Amino acid sequence: TWIVGLSAQGQELFRIPVPGRGHAAAAHPQRAEAVGFARRPGNFAVVVDCRSGQELARLKTPAGGHFYGHGAFTDDGQILLTTENAYDVPEGRIGLWDAAAGYRRIGDLPSGGLGPHEIIRLGGGGFAVANGGIQTHPDFARQKLNIPQMRTNLTYLAPDGQIAEVVEPPEDLRQNSIRHIAADRSGQVAIATQWQGAPTRAVPLVATHRRGGQIAFCPHPDMARLRHYAGSIAIAPDGRRLAVTGPKGDAVLLFECAAVAAAGRLDLPVAAGVAPVGAGFVVTRQGGLTWIAADGGATAAPASDLTWDNHLVSV
């Protein structure tokens, strides 16, 4: 298992081995530096110099906790916030690491719910947290322990990390676990969910939210292709389109952001990570990368010897 650095053209720049399966990374806002995180229930994170491809530091969660695979820096890059599970409580926590002091652990804060997965920095210095609502414990591997009672939410944190707002989906969609999120320049948050309820029920898996409002789910005629599992989510640099991957359904769904309307589908095997690039997106898929242009057209990169997992992060 490796953390891999790629150029904008998809050429491999470096490959750093890690002790277990990874998930996503957080890019530093000022330095060519990123932190790659273990997949739940792993407890390691690796700080990488993206210019040299060298490992700079390695983090480990305190006893009684593990990473959930995501993190985000404060605006000034001084503090790294990480999503974590305090599994014996149980409670979702946001770990705090002093990036200016060699990533020294300096504390933690409540995430606003159970199972915090992705955290992103918003304009104005605050954060959004996807609390998936699922209780887990490393003694039970990746087993989900509270599905009948689970409640997912989207939590907003103030710049100082204090909870500013918590919003839940409608009651009949409380098992629609919010996992991955993205935000545009106006502050609108795009949401990708993974359904944990009755497997025969058709449910929407993509939504948007603005502070003070309700979560609004977005229809798409090909939603069933995701097989109840929306993977990564990204907004194009110009803010016009939204892309959601479906690694279980071998598809990418596209949406027009302004109208929150369906804008097509691409069939890509094991489409997992997606990141904004140019006027569109780049997606990791089985066998390599695919670029999606602003008009929805796709261009594939040459085949790779790597099997890509979970996320692709712009640095």
PDB file of C-alpha atoms in Angstrom:
ATOM      1  CA  THR A   1       0.000   0.000   0.000  1.00  0.00           C
ATOM      2  CA  TRP A   2       1.322   3.439  -0.974  1.00  0.00           C
ATOM      3  CA  ILE A   3       0.562   7.123  -0.970  1.00  0.00           C
ATOM      4  CA  VAL A   4       1.150   8.141  -4.589  1.00  0.00           C
ATOM      5  CA  GLY A   5       1.850  11.636  -5.923  1.00  0.00           C
ATOM      6  CA  LEU A   6       0.744  12.457  -9.466  1.00  0.00           C
ATOM      7  CA  SER A   7       1.312  15.413 -11.765  1.00  0.00           C
ATOM      8  CA  ALA A   8      -1.623  17.272 -13.321  1.00  0.00           C
ATOM      9  CA  GLN A   9      -1.066  15.077 -16.389  1.00  0.00           C
ATOM     10  CA  GLY A  10      -1.268  11.867 -14.351  1.00  0.00           C
ATOM     11  CA  GLN A  11       2.442  11.033 -14.300  1.00  0.00           C
ATOM     12  CA  GLU A  12       3.671   9.348 -11.127  1.00  0.00           C
ATOM     13  CA  LEU A  13       5.975  11.621  -9.123  1.00  0.00           C
ATOM     14  CA  PHE A  14       6.513   9.580  -5.973  1.00  0.00           C
ATOM     15  CA  ARG A  15       5.322   6.483  -4.130  1.00  0.00           C
ATOM     16  CA  ILE A  16       5.572   6.225  -0.321  1.00  0.00           C
ATOM     17  CA  PRO A  17       4.830   2.900   1.431  1.00  0.00           C
ATOM     18  CA  VAL A  18       2.416   3.003   4.375  1.00  0.00           C
ATOM     19  CA  PRO A  19       1.760   0.326   7.025  1.00  0.00           C
ATOM     20  CA  GLY A  20      -1.865  -0.351   6.074  1.00  0.00           C
ATOM     21  CA  ARG A  21      -4.692   0.567   3.782  1.00  0.00           C
ATOM     22  CA  GLY A  22      -5.076   4.308   3.335  1.00  0.00           C
ATOM     23  CA  HIS A  23      -8.138   6.391   2.578  1.00  0.00           C
ATOM     24  CA  ALA A  24      -7.737  10.136   1.858  1.00  0.00           C
ATOM     25  CA  ALA A  25      -5.380  13.061   2.437  1.00  0.00           C
ATOM     26  CA  ALA A  26      -5.420  16.688   3.554  1.00  0.00           C
ATOM     27  CA  ALA A  27      -3.491  19.301   1.575  1.00  0.00           C
ATOM     28  CA  HIS A  28      -1.717  22.113   3.419  1.00  0.00           C
ATOM     29  CA  PRO A  29      -3.062  25.536   2.335  1.00  0.00           C
ATOM     30  CA  GLN A  30       0.372  27.187   1.934  1.00  0.00           C
ATOM     31  CA  ARG A  31       3.014  24.468   1.608  1.00  0.00           C
ATOM     32  CA  ALA A  32       3.476  21.640  -0.902  1.00  0.00           C
ATOM     33  CA  GLU A  33       2.628  19.236   1.882  1.00  0.00           C
ATOM     34  CA  ALA A  34      -0.115  16.697   2.462  1.00  0.00           C
ATOM     35  CA  VAL A  35      -1.147  14.275   5.203  1.00  0.00           C
ATOM     36  CA  GLY A  36      -2.380  10.833   4.166  1.00  0.00           C
ATOM     37  CA  PHE A  37      -4.667   8.981   6.603  1.00  0.00           C
ATOM     38  CA  ALA A  38      -5.332   5.346   7.419  1.00  0.00           C
ATOM     39  CA  ARG A  39      -8.642   3.798   6.556  1.00  0.00           C
ATOM     40  CA  ARG A  40     -10.871   3.056   9.561  1.00  0.00           C
ATOM     41  CA  PRO A  41      -9.923   1.612  12.041  1.00  0.00           C
ATOM     42  CA  GLY A  42      -6.279   2.491  11.352  1.00  0.00           C
ATOM     43  CA  ASN A  43      -4.365   4.838  13.644  1.00  0.00           C
ATOM     44  CA  PHE A  44      -1.533   6.139  11.414  1.00  0.00           C
ATOM     45  CA  ALA A  45      -1.163   9.223   9.254  1.00  0.00           C
ATOM     46  CA  VAL A  46       1.839  10.191   7.119  1.00  0.00           C
ATOM     47  CA  VAL A  47       2.989  13.754   6.379  1.00  0.00           C
ATOM     48  CA  VAL A  48       4.461  14.036   2.873  1.00  0.00           C
ATOM     49  CA  ASP A  49       6.612  16.684   1.178  1.00  0.00           C
ATOM     50  CA  CYS A  50       4.944  16.754  -2.227  1.00  0.00           C
ATOM     51  CA  ARG A  51       7.956  18.356  -3.931  1.00  0.00           C
ATOM     52  CA  SER A  52      10.549  15.800  -2.857  1.00  0.00           C
ATOM     53  CA  GLY A  53       8.235  12.850  -2.264  1.00  0.00           C
ATOM     54  CA  GLN A  54       9.751  12.346   1.182  1.00  0.00           C
ATOM     55  CA  GLU A  55       7.990  11.418   4.398  1.00  0.00           C
ATOM     56  CA  LEU A  56       8.271  14.276   6.920  1.00  0.00           C
ATOM     57  CA  ALA A  57       6.451  12.868   9.946  1.00  0.00           C
ATOM     58  CA  ARG A  58       4.135  10.114  11.076  1.00  0.00           C
ATOM     59  CA  LEU A  59       1.133  10.603  13.385  1.00  0.00           C
ATOM     60  CA  LYS A  60      -0.600   8.114  15.653  1.00  0.00           C
ATOM     61  CA  THR A  61      -3.909   8.508  17.431  1.00  0.00           C
ATOM     62  CA  PRO A  62      -3.949   8.332  21.240  1.00  0.00           C
ATOM     63  CA  ALA A  63      -5.084   5.137  22.964  1.00  0.00           C
ATOM     64  CA  GLY A  64      -8.825   4.579  22.662  1.00  0.00           C
ATOM     65  CA  GLY A  65      -9.143   6.263  19.288  1.00  0.00           C
ATOM     66  CA  HIS A  66      -8.545   5.773  15.590  1.00  0.00           C
ATOM     67  CA  PHE A  67      -8.684   7.846  12.417  1.00  0.00           C
ATOM     68  CA  TYR A  68     -11.653   7.890  10.045  1.00  0.00           C
ATOM     69  CA  GLY A  69      -9.529   8.656   6.985  1.00  0.00           C
ATOM     70  CA  HIS A  70      -9.877  12.427   6.574  1.00  0.00           C
ATOM     71  CA  GLY A  71      -8.569  15.727   7.885  1.00  0.00           C
ATOM     72  CA  ALA A  72      -8.374  19.445   7.100  1.00  0.00           C
ATOM     73  CA  PHE A  73      -6.070  22.354   7.940  1.00  0.00           C
ATOM     74  CA  THR A  74      -7.010  25.711   9.396  1.00  0.00           C
ATOM     75  CA  ASP A  75      -6.795  28.680   7.005  1.00  0.00           C
ATOM     76  CA  ASP A  76      -3.312  29.589   8.215  1.00  0.00           C
ATOM     77  CA  GLY A  77      -2.065  26.001   8.051  1.00  0.00           C
ATOM     78  CA  GLN A  78      -1.071  26.043  11.722  1.00  0.00           C
ATOM     79  CA  ILE A  79      -3.476  23.345  12.945  1.00  0.00           C
ATOM     80  CA  LEU A  80      -4.527  20.035  11.386  1.00  0.00           C
ATOM     81  CA  LEU A  81      -7.998  18.753  12.319  1.00  0.00           C
ATOM     82  CA  THR A  82      -8.643  15.009  11.986  1.00  0.00           C
ATOM     83  CA  THR A  83     -11.844  12.954  12.196  1.00  0.00           C
ATOM     84  CA  GLU A  84     -11.570  10.285  14.881  1.00  0.00           C
ATOM     85  CA  ASN A  85     -13.517   7.683  16.819  1.00  0.00           C
ATOM     86  CA  ALA A  86     -13.337   7.604  20.624  1.00  0.00           C
ATOM     87  CA  TYR A  87     -14.694   4.076  20.449  1.00  0.00           C
ATOM     88  CA  ASP A  88     -15.127   3.225  24.132  1.00  0.00           C
ATOM     89  CA  VAL A  89     -17.307   6.279  24.840  1.00  0.00           C
ATOM     90  CA  PRO A  90     -18.530   6.102  21.997  1.00  0.00           C
ATOM     91  CA  GLU A  91     -18.190   9.582  20.523  1.00  0.00           C
ATOM     92  CA  GLY A  92     -16.955  11.286  17.395  1.00  0.00           C
ATOM     93  CA  ARG A  93     -13.968  13.547  18.020  1.00  0.00           C
ATOM     94  CA  ILE A  94     -11.929  16.055  16.044  1.00  0.00           C
ATOM     95  CA  GLY A  95      -8.224  15.649  16.783  1.00  0.00           C
ATOM     96  CA  LEU A  96      -6.024  18.752  16.876  1.00  0.00           C
ATOM     97  CA  TRP A  97      -2.382  18.652  15.763  1.00  0.00           C
ATOM     98  CA  ASP A  98       0.079  21.560  15.788  1.00  0.00           C
ATOM     99  CA  ALA A  99       1.480  21.545  12.238  1.00  0.00           C
ATOM    100  CA  ALA A 100       3.908  24.323  13.140  1.00  0.00           C
ATOM    101  CA  ALA A 101       5.470  22.147  15.868  1.00  0.00           C
ATOM    102  CA  GLY A 102       6.076  18.909  14.008  1.00  0.00           C
ATOM    103  CA  TYR A 103       2.411  17.858  14.175  1.00  0.00           C
ATOM    104  CA  ARG A 104       2.360  17.573  17.947  1.00  0.00           C
ATOM    105  CA  ARG A 105      -0.982  16.430  19.362  1.00  0.00           C
ATOM    106  CA  ILE A 106      -2.575  19.302  21.284  1.00  0.00           C
ATOM    107  CA  GLY A 107      -6.102  18.077  22.052  1.00  0.00           C
ATOM    108  CA  ASP A 108      -9.469  17.208  20.590  1.00  0.00           C
ATOM    109  CA  LEU A 109     -13.040  18.477  20.301  1.00  0.00           C
ATOM    110  CA  PRO A 110     -16.516  16.934  19.804  1.00  0.00           C
ATOM    111  CA  SER A 111     -17.441  16.289  16.159  1.00  0.00           C
ATOM    112  CA  GLY A 112     -21.170  16.755  16.755  1.00  0.00           C
ATOM    113  CA  GLY A 113     -22.138  13.120  16.223  1.00  0.00           C
ATOM    114  CA  LEU A 114     -21.010   9.522  15.807  1.00  0.00           C
ATOM    115  CA  GLY A 115     -18.705   8.321  13.066  1.00  0.00           C
ATOM    116  CA  PRO A 116     -17.261  11.607  11.764  1.00  0.00           C
ATOM    117  CA  HIS A 117     -15.871  10.835   8.335  1.00  0.00           C
ATOM    118  CA  GLU A 118     -14.880  13.745   6.101  1.00  0.00           C
ATOM    119  CA  ILE A 119     -14.065  17.233   7.383  1.00  0.00           C
ATOM    120  CA  ILE A 120     -13.536  20.169   5.001  1.00  0.00           C
ATOM    121  CA  ARG A 121     -12.472  23.775   5.508  1.00  0.00           C
ATOM    122  CA  LEU A 122     -15.015  26.392   4.434  1.00  0.00           C
ATOM    123  CA  GLY A 123     -14.571  29.974   3.333  1.00  0.00           C
ATOM    124  CA  GLY A 124     -14.387  32.211   6.383  1.00  0.00           C
ATOM    125  CA  GLY A 125     -12.307  29.722   8.350  1.00  0.00           C
ATOM    126  CA  GLY A 126     -14.995  27.353   9.627  1.00  0.00           C
ATOM    127  CA  PHE A 127     -15.428  23.661   8.851  1.00  0.00           C
ATOM    128  CA  ALA A 128     -18.092  21.160   7.822  1.00  0.00           C
ATOM    129  CA  VAL A 129     -18.080  17.629   9.248  1.00  0.00           C
ATOM    130  CA  ALA A 130     -19.885  14.601   7.806  1.00  0.00           C
ATOM    131  CA  ASN A 131     -21.000  12.613  10.853  1.00  0.00           C
ATOM    132  CA  GLY A 132     -21.961   9.255   9.358  1.00  0.00           C
ATOM    133  CA  GLY A 133     -23.884   8.211  12.480  1.00  0.00           C
ATOM    134  CA  ILE A 134     -22.478   4.676  12.587  1.00  0.00           C
ATOM    135  CA  GLN A 135     -21.017   3.254  15.803  1.00  0.00           C
ATOM    136  CA  THR A 136     -17.976   1.015  15.324  1.00  0.00           C
ATOM    137  CA  HIS A 137     -15.307  -0.528  17.543  1.00  0.00           C
ATOM    138  CA  PRO A 138     -11.953  -1.988  16.450  1.00  0.00           C
ATOM    139  CA  ASP A 139     -12.662  -5.145  18.490  1.00  0.00           C
ATOM    140  CA  PHE A 140     -15.396  -5.851  15.915  1.00  0.00           C
ATOM    141  CA  ALA A 141     -13.288  -4.932  12.836  1.00  0.00           C
ATOM    142  CA  ARG A 142     -15.502  -2.910  10.469  1.00  0.00           C
ATOM    143  CA  GLN A 143     -18.842  -4.192  11.787  1.00  0.00           C
ATOM    144  CA  LYS A 144     -21.587  -1.549  12.130  1.00  0.00           C
ATOM    145  CA  LEU A 145     -23.032  -1.771  15.636  1.00  0.00           C
ATOM    146  CA  ASN A 146     -26.038   0.578  15.719  1.00  0.00           C
ATOM    147  CA  ILE A 147     -27.760   0.546  12.323  1.00  0.00           C
ATOM    148  CA  PRO A 148     -31.371   0.367  13.672  1.00  0.00           C
ATOM    149  CA  GLN A 149     -30.795   3.456  15.855  1.00  0.00           C
ATOM    150  CA  MET A 150     -28.277   5.387  13.754  1.00  0.00           C
ATOM    151  CA  ARG A 151     -28.694   9.084  12.996  1.00  0.00           C
ATOM    152  CA  THR A 152     -26.430  10.880  10.561  1.00  0.00           C
ATOM    153  CA  ASN A 153     -25.851  14.636  10.431  1.00  0.00           C
ATOM    154  CA  LEU A 154     -23.886  17.465   8.862  1.00  0.00           C
ATOM    155  CA  THR A 155     -22.166  19.586  11.519  1.00  0.00           C
ATOM    156  CA  TYR A 156     -20.654  23.041  11.028  1.00  0.00           C
ATOM    157  CA  LEU A 157     -17.770  24.150  13.222  1.00  0.00           C
ATOM    158  CA  ALA A 158     -16.764  27.748  13.888  1.00  0.00           C
ATOM    159  CA  PRO A 159     -13.130  28.723  13.136  1.00  0.00           C
ATOM    160  CA  ASP A 160     -12.255  27.915  16.775  1.00  0.00           C
ATOM    161  CA  GLY A 161     -13.670  24.397  16.380  1.00  0.00           C
ATOM    162  CA  GLN A 162     -16.836  24.925  18.415  1.00  0.00           C
ATOM    163  CA  ILE A 163     -20.101  23.490  17.050  1.00  0.00           C
ATOM    164  CA  ALA A 164     -22.050  26.209  15.224  1.00  0.00           C
ATOM    165  CA  GLU A 165     -24.880  24.269  13.548  1.00  0.00           C
ATOM    166  CA  VAL A 166     -26.085  20.668  13.223  1.00  0.00           C
ATOM    167  CA  VAL A 167     -28.517  19.582  10.528  1.00  0.00           C
ATOM    168  CA  GLU A 168     -30.022  16.135   9.962  1.00  0.00           C
ATOM    169  CA  PRO A 169     -31.737  14.673   6.903  1.00  0.00           C
ATOM    170  CA  PRO A 170     -35.491  13.944   7.113  1.00  0.00           C
ATOM    171  CA  GLU A 171     -36.456  11.198   9.578  1.00  0.00           C
ATOM    172  CA  ASP A 172     -37.092   8.632   6.846  1.00  0.00           C
ATOM    173  CA  LEU A 173     -33.526   9.169   5.592  1.00  0.00           C
ATOM    174  CA  ARG A 174     -31.731   9.147   8.959  1.00  0.00           C
ATOM    175  CA  GLN A 175     -29.943   5.934   7.867  1.00  0.00           C
ATOM    176  CA  ASN A 176     -28.579   7.685   4.760  1.00  0.00           C
ATOM    177  CA  SER A 177     -25.060   7.952   6.166  1.00  0.00           C
ATOM    178  CA  ILE A 178     -23.349  11.234   5.218  1.00  0.00           C
ATOM    179  CA  ARG A 179     -19.746  10.307   4.377  1.00  0.00           C
ATOM    180  CA  HIS A 180     -18.171  12.693   1.869  1.00  0.00           C
ATOM    181  CA  ILE A 181     -18.653  16.399   1.284  1.00  0.00           C
ATOM    182  CA  ALA A 182     -17.381  19.253  -0.872  1.00  0.00           C
ATOM    183  CA  ALA A 183     -18.095  22.985  -0.895  1.00  0.00           C
ATOM    184  CA  ASP A 184     -18.183  25.743  -3.504  1.00  0.00           C
ATOM    185  CA  ARG A 185     -17.044  29.336  -3.090  1.00  0.00           C
ATOM    186  CA  SER A 186     -20.520  30.481  -2.024  1.00  0.00           C
ATOM    187  CA  GLY A 187     -20.538  28.100   0.940  1.00  0.00           C
ATOM    188  CA  GLN A 188     -22.971  25.557  -0.477  1.00  0.00           C
ATOM    189  CA  VAL A 189     -22.025  22.057   0.699  1.00  0.00           C
ATOM    190  CA  ALA A 190     -22.470  19.050  -1.590  1.00  0.00           C
ATOM    191  CA  ILE A 191     -23.108  15.725   0.136  1.00  0.00           C
ATOM    192  CA  ALA A 192     -22.515  12.073  -0.841  1.00  0.00           C
ATOM    193  CA  THR A 193     -24.251   9.409   1.261  1.00  0.00           C
ATOM    194  CA  GLN A 194     -24.243   5.639   1.717  1.00  0.00           C
ATOM    195  CA  TRP A 195     -27.592   4.020   2.502  1.00  0.00           C
ATOM    196  CA  GLN A 196     -27.650   1.702   5.529  1.00  0.00           C
ATOM    197  CA  GLY A 197     -31.374   0.941   5.598  1.00  0.00           C
ATOM    198  CA  ALA A 198     -33.551  -1.600   3.770  1.00  0.00           C
ATOM    199  CA  PRO A 199     -31.577  -2.807   0.725  1.00  0.00           C
ATOM    200  CA  THR A 200     -34.695  -2.915  -1.454  1.00  0.00           C
ATOM    201  CA  ARG A 201     -35.506   0.757  -0.979  1.00  0.00           C
ATOM    202  CA  ALA A 202     -34.543   3.286  -3.662  1.00  0.00           C
ATOM    203  CA  VAL A 203     -33.134   6.424  -2.034  1.00  0.00           C
ATOM    204  CA  PRO A 204     -31.312   9.555  -3.246  1.00  0.00           C
ATOM    205  CA  LEU A 205     -27.599   9.572  -2.409  1.00  0.00           C
ATOM    206  CA  VAL A 206     -26.596  13.129  -3.366  1.00  0.00           C
ATOM    207  CA  ALA A 207     -27.695  16.315  -1.624  1.00  0.00           C
ATOM    208  CA  THR A 208     -26.800  19.958  -1.045  1.00  0.00           C
ATOM    209  CA  HIS A 209     -27.055  22.246   1.971  1.00  0.00           C
ATOM    210  CA  ARG A 210     -26.705  25.899   2.883  1.00  0.00           C
ATOM    211  CA  ARG A 211     -26.346  27.192   6.432  1.00  0.00           C
ATOM    212  CA  GLY A 212     -29.712  27.794   8.068  1.00  0.00           C
ATOM    213  CA  GLY A 213     -31.613  25.613   5.606  1.00  0.00           C
ATOM    214  CA  GLN A 214     -32.553  21.977   5.216  1.00  0.00           C
ATOM    215  CA  ILE A 215     -30.676  19.223   3.400  1.00  0.00           C
ATOM    216  CA  ALA A 216     -32.005  19.014  -0.167  1.00  0.00           C
ATOM    217  CA  PHE A 217     -31.590  15.685  -1.968  1.00  0.00           C
ATOM    218  CA  CYS A 218     -30.937  15.711  -5.701  1.00  0.00           C
ATOM    219  CA  PRO A 219     -32.673  13.291  -8.084  1.00  0.00           C
ATOM    220  CA  HIS A 220     -30.833  11.542 -10.917  1.00  0.00           C
ATOM    221  CA  PRO A 221     -32.294   8.976 -13.333  1.00  0.00           C
ATOM    222  CA  ASP A 222     -29.216   6.756 -12.863  1.00  0.00           C
ATOM    223  CA  MET A 223     -29.061   6.914  -9.054  1.00  0.00           C
ATOM    224  CA  ALA A 224     -29.638   3.155  -8.786  1.00  0.00           C
ATOM    225  CA  ARG A 225     -26.333   2.581 -10.586  1.00  0.00           C
ATOM    226  CA  LEU A 226     -24.500   3.629  -7.416  1.00  0.00           C
ATOM    227  CA  ARG A 227     -25.912   0.576  -5.595  1.00  0.00           C
ATOM    228  CA  HIS A 228     -26.687   2.575  -2.431  1.00  0.00           C
ATOM    229  CA  TYR A 229     -23.042   3.722  -2.212  1.00  0.00           C
ATOM    230  CA  ALA A 230     -21.899   7.173  -3.285  1.00  0.00           C
ATOM    231  CA  GLY A 231     -18.106   7.390  -3.077  1.00  0.00           C
ATOM    232  CA  SER A 232     -16.137  10.598  -3.549  1.00  0.00           C
ATOM    233  CA  ILE A 233     -17.676  13.958  -4.421  1.00  0.00           C
ATOM    234  CA  ALA A 234     -16.168  17.065  -6.034  1.00  0.00           C
ATOM    235  CA  ILE A 235     -17.248  20.414  -7.462  1.00  0.00           C
ATOM    236  CA  ALA A 236     -15.631  21.667 -10.683  1.00  0.00           C
ATOM    237  CA  PRO A 237     -13.301  24.678 -10.324  1.00  0.00           C
ATOM    238  CA  ASP A 238     -15.842  26.958 -12.034  1.00  0.00           C
ATOM    239  CA  GLY A 239     -18.585  25.797  -9.661  1.00  0.00           C
ATOM    240  CA  ARG A 240     -20.901  24.711 -12.466  1.00  0.00           C
ATOM    241  CA  ARG A 241     -20.833  20.937 -12.128  1.00  0.00           C
ATOM    242  CA  LEU A 242     -20.746  18.311  -9.425  1.00  0.00           C
ATOM    243  CA  ALA A 243     -19.358  14.782  -9.813  1.00  0.00           C
ATOM    244  CA  VAL A 244     -20.049  11.773  -7.592  1.00  0.00           C
ATOM    245  CA  THR A 245     -18.309   8.420  -7.994  1.00  0.00           C
ATOM    246  CA  GLY A 246     -19.885   5.005  -7.558  1.00  0.00           C
ATOM    247  CA  PRO A 247     -17.133   2.405  -7.110  1.00  0.00           C
ATOM    248  CA  LYS A 248     -19.679  -0.368  -6.504  1.00  0.00           C
ATOM    249  CA  GLY A 249     -21.694   0.584  -9.570  1.00  0.00           C
ATOM    250  CA  ASP A 250     -18.806   1.418 -11.935  1.00  0.00           C
ATOM    251  CA  ALA A 251     -20.201   4.859 -12.667  1.00  0.00           C
ATOM    252  CA  VAL A 252     -19.792   8.612 -12.200  1.00  0.00           C
ATOM    253  CA  LEU A 253     -22.911  10.761 -11.913  1.00  0.00           C
ATOM    254  CA  LEU A 254     -22.798  14.407 -12.974  1.00  0.00           C
ATOM    255  CA  PHE A 255     -25.028  17.239 -11.753  1.00  0.00           C
ATOM    256  CA  GLU A 256     -25.518  20.881 -12.729  1.00  0.00           C
ATOM    257  CA  CYS A 257     -24.954  22.844  -9.533  1.00  0.00           C
ATOM    258  CA  ALA A 258     -27.130  25.892 -10.234  1.00  0.00           C
ATOM    259  CA  ALA A 259     -30.284  23.896 -10.994  1.00  0.00           C
ATOM    260  CA  VAL A 260     -29.262  20.928  -8.827  1.00  0.00           C
ATOM    261  CA  ALA A 261     -30.210  18.763 -11.789  1.00  0.00           C
ATOM    262  CA  ALA A 262     -28.853  15.600 -13.374  1.00  0.00           C
ATOM    263  CA  ALA A 263     -26.245  16.212 -16.085  1.00  0.00           C
ATOM    264  CA  GLY A 264     -25.315  12.753 -17.286  1.00  0.00           C
ATOM    265  CA  ARG A 265     -23.407   9.610 -16.380  1.00  0.00           C
ATOM    266  CA  LEU A 266     -20.096   8.038 -17.292  1.00  0.00           C
ATOM    267  CA  ASP A 267     -19.409   4.323 -17.015  1.00  0.00           C
ATOM    268  CA  LEU A 268     -15.977   3.784 -15.448  1.00  0.00           C
ATOM    269  CA  PRO A 269     -14.891   0.548 -13.723  1.00  0.00           C
ATOM    270  CA  VAL A 270     -14.452   0.975  -9.966  1.00  0.00           C
ATOM    271  CA  ALA A 271     -14.610   4.781 -10.191  1.00  0.00           C
ATOM    272  CA  ALA A 272     -13.421   5.834  -6.739  1.00  0.00           C
ATOM    273  CA  GLY A 273     -11.534   9.107  -6.263  1.00  0.00           C
ATOM    274  CA  VAL A 274     -12.493  12.363  -7.957  1.00  0.00           C
ATOM    275  CA  ALA A 275     -10.818  15.781  -7.834  1.00  0.00           C
ATOM    276  CA  PRO A 276     -11.449  19.102  -9.612  1.00  0.00           C
ATOM    277  CA  VAL A 277      -8.977  19.934 -12.368  1.00  0.00           C
ATOM    278  CA  GLY A 278      -9.049  22.450 -15.220  1.00  0.00           C
ATOM    279  CA  ALA A 279     -12.710  23.034 -16.068  1.00  0.00           C
ATOM    280  CA  GLY A 280     -13.751  19.537 -15.036  1.00  0.00           C
ATOM    281  CA  PHE A 281     -12.595  16.534 -13.034  1.00  0.00           C
ATOM    282  CA  VAL A 282     -10.105  13.693 -12.910  1.00  0.00           C
ATOM    283  CA  VAL A 283     -11.252  10.288 -11.635  1.00  0.00           C
ATOM    284  CA  THR A 284      -9.304   7.268 -10.417  1.00  0.00           C
ATOM    285  CA  ARG A 285     -10.662   4.033 -11.862  1.00  0.00           C
ATOM    286  CA  GLN A 286      -9.626   0.447 -12.323  1.00  0.00           C
ATOM    287  CA  GLY A 287      -6.488   0.554 -14.479  1.00  0.00           C
ATOM    288  CA  GLY A 288      -5.712   4.272 -14.285  1.00  0.00           C
ATOM    289  CA  LEU A 289      -7.204   7.758 -14.539  1.00  0.00           C
ATOM    290  CA  THR A 290      -9.927   9.418 -16.607  1.00  0.00           C
ATOM    291  CA  TRP A 291     -10.355  13.147 -17.203  1.00  0.00           C
ATOM    292  CA  ILE A 292     -13.902  14.505 -17.494  1.00  0.00           C
ATOM    293  CA  ALA A 293     -14.192  17.757 -19.453  1.00  0.00           C
ATOM    294  CA  ALA A 294     -16.651  20.561 -18.733  1.00  0.00           C
ATOM    295  CA  ASP A 295     -18.990  19.190 -21.426  1.00  0.00           C
ATOM    296  CA  GLY A 296     -18.911  15.678 -19.933  1.00  0.00           C
ATOM    297  CA  GLY A 297     -16.483  14.209 -22.450  1.00  0.00           C
ATOM    298  CA  ALA A 298     -13.946  11.691 -21.106  1.00  0.00           C
ATOM    299  CA  THR A 299     -10.270  11.067 -21.847  1.00  0.00           C
ATOM    300  CA  ALA A 300      -8.446   8.080 -20.367  1.00  0.00           C
ATOM    301  CA  ALA A 301      -4.795   8.074 -19.295  1.00  0.00           C
ATOM    302  CA  PRO A 302      -2.508   5.135 -20.138  1.00  0.00           C
ATOM    303  CA  ALA A 303      -2.984   2.044 -17.990  1.00  0.00           C
ATOM    304  CA  SER A 304      -1.264   1.925 -14.590  1.00  0.00           C
ATOM    305  CA  ASP A 305       0.083  -0.969 -12.545  1.00  0.00           C
ATOM    306  CA  LEU A 306      -1.652   0.433  -9.468  1.00  0.00           C
ATOM    307  CA  THR A 307      -5.125  -0.290  -8.123  1.00  0.00           C
ATOM    308  CA  TRP A 308      -6.497   3.033  -6.902  1.00  0.00           C
ATOM    309  CA  ASP A 309      -8.385   3.260  -3.630  1.00  0.00           C
ATOM    310  CA  ASN A 310     -10.945   5.688  -2.299  1.00  0.00           C
ATOM    311  CA  HIS A 311      -9.768   9.270  -2.848  1.00  0.00           C
ATOM    312  CA  LEU A 312      -7.869  11.671  -5.081  1.00  0.00           C
ATOM    313  CA  VAL A 313      -6.878  15.008  -3.516  1.00  0.00           C
ATOM    314  CA  SER A 314      -5.768  18.191  -5.272  1.00  0.00           C
ATOM    315  CA  VAL A 315      -2.635  19.741  -3.749  1.00  0.00           C
TER     316      VAL A 315
END
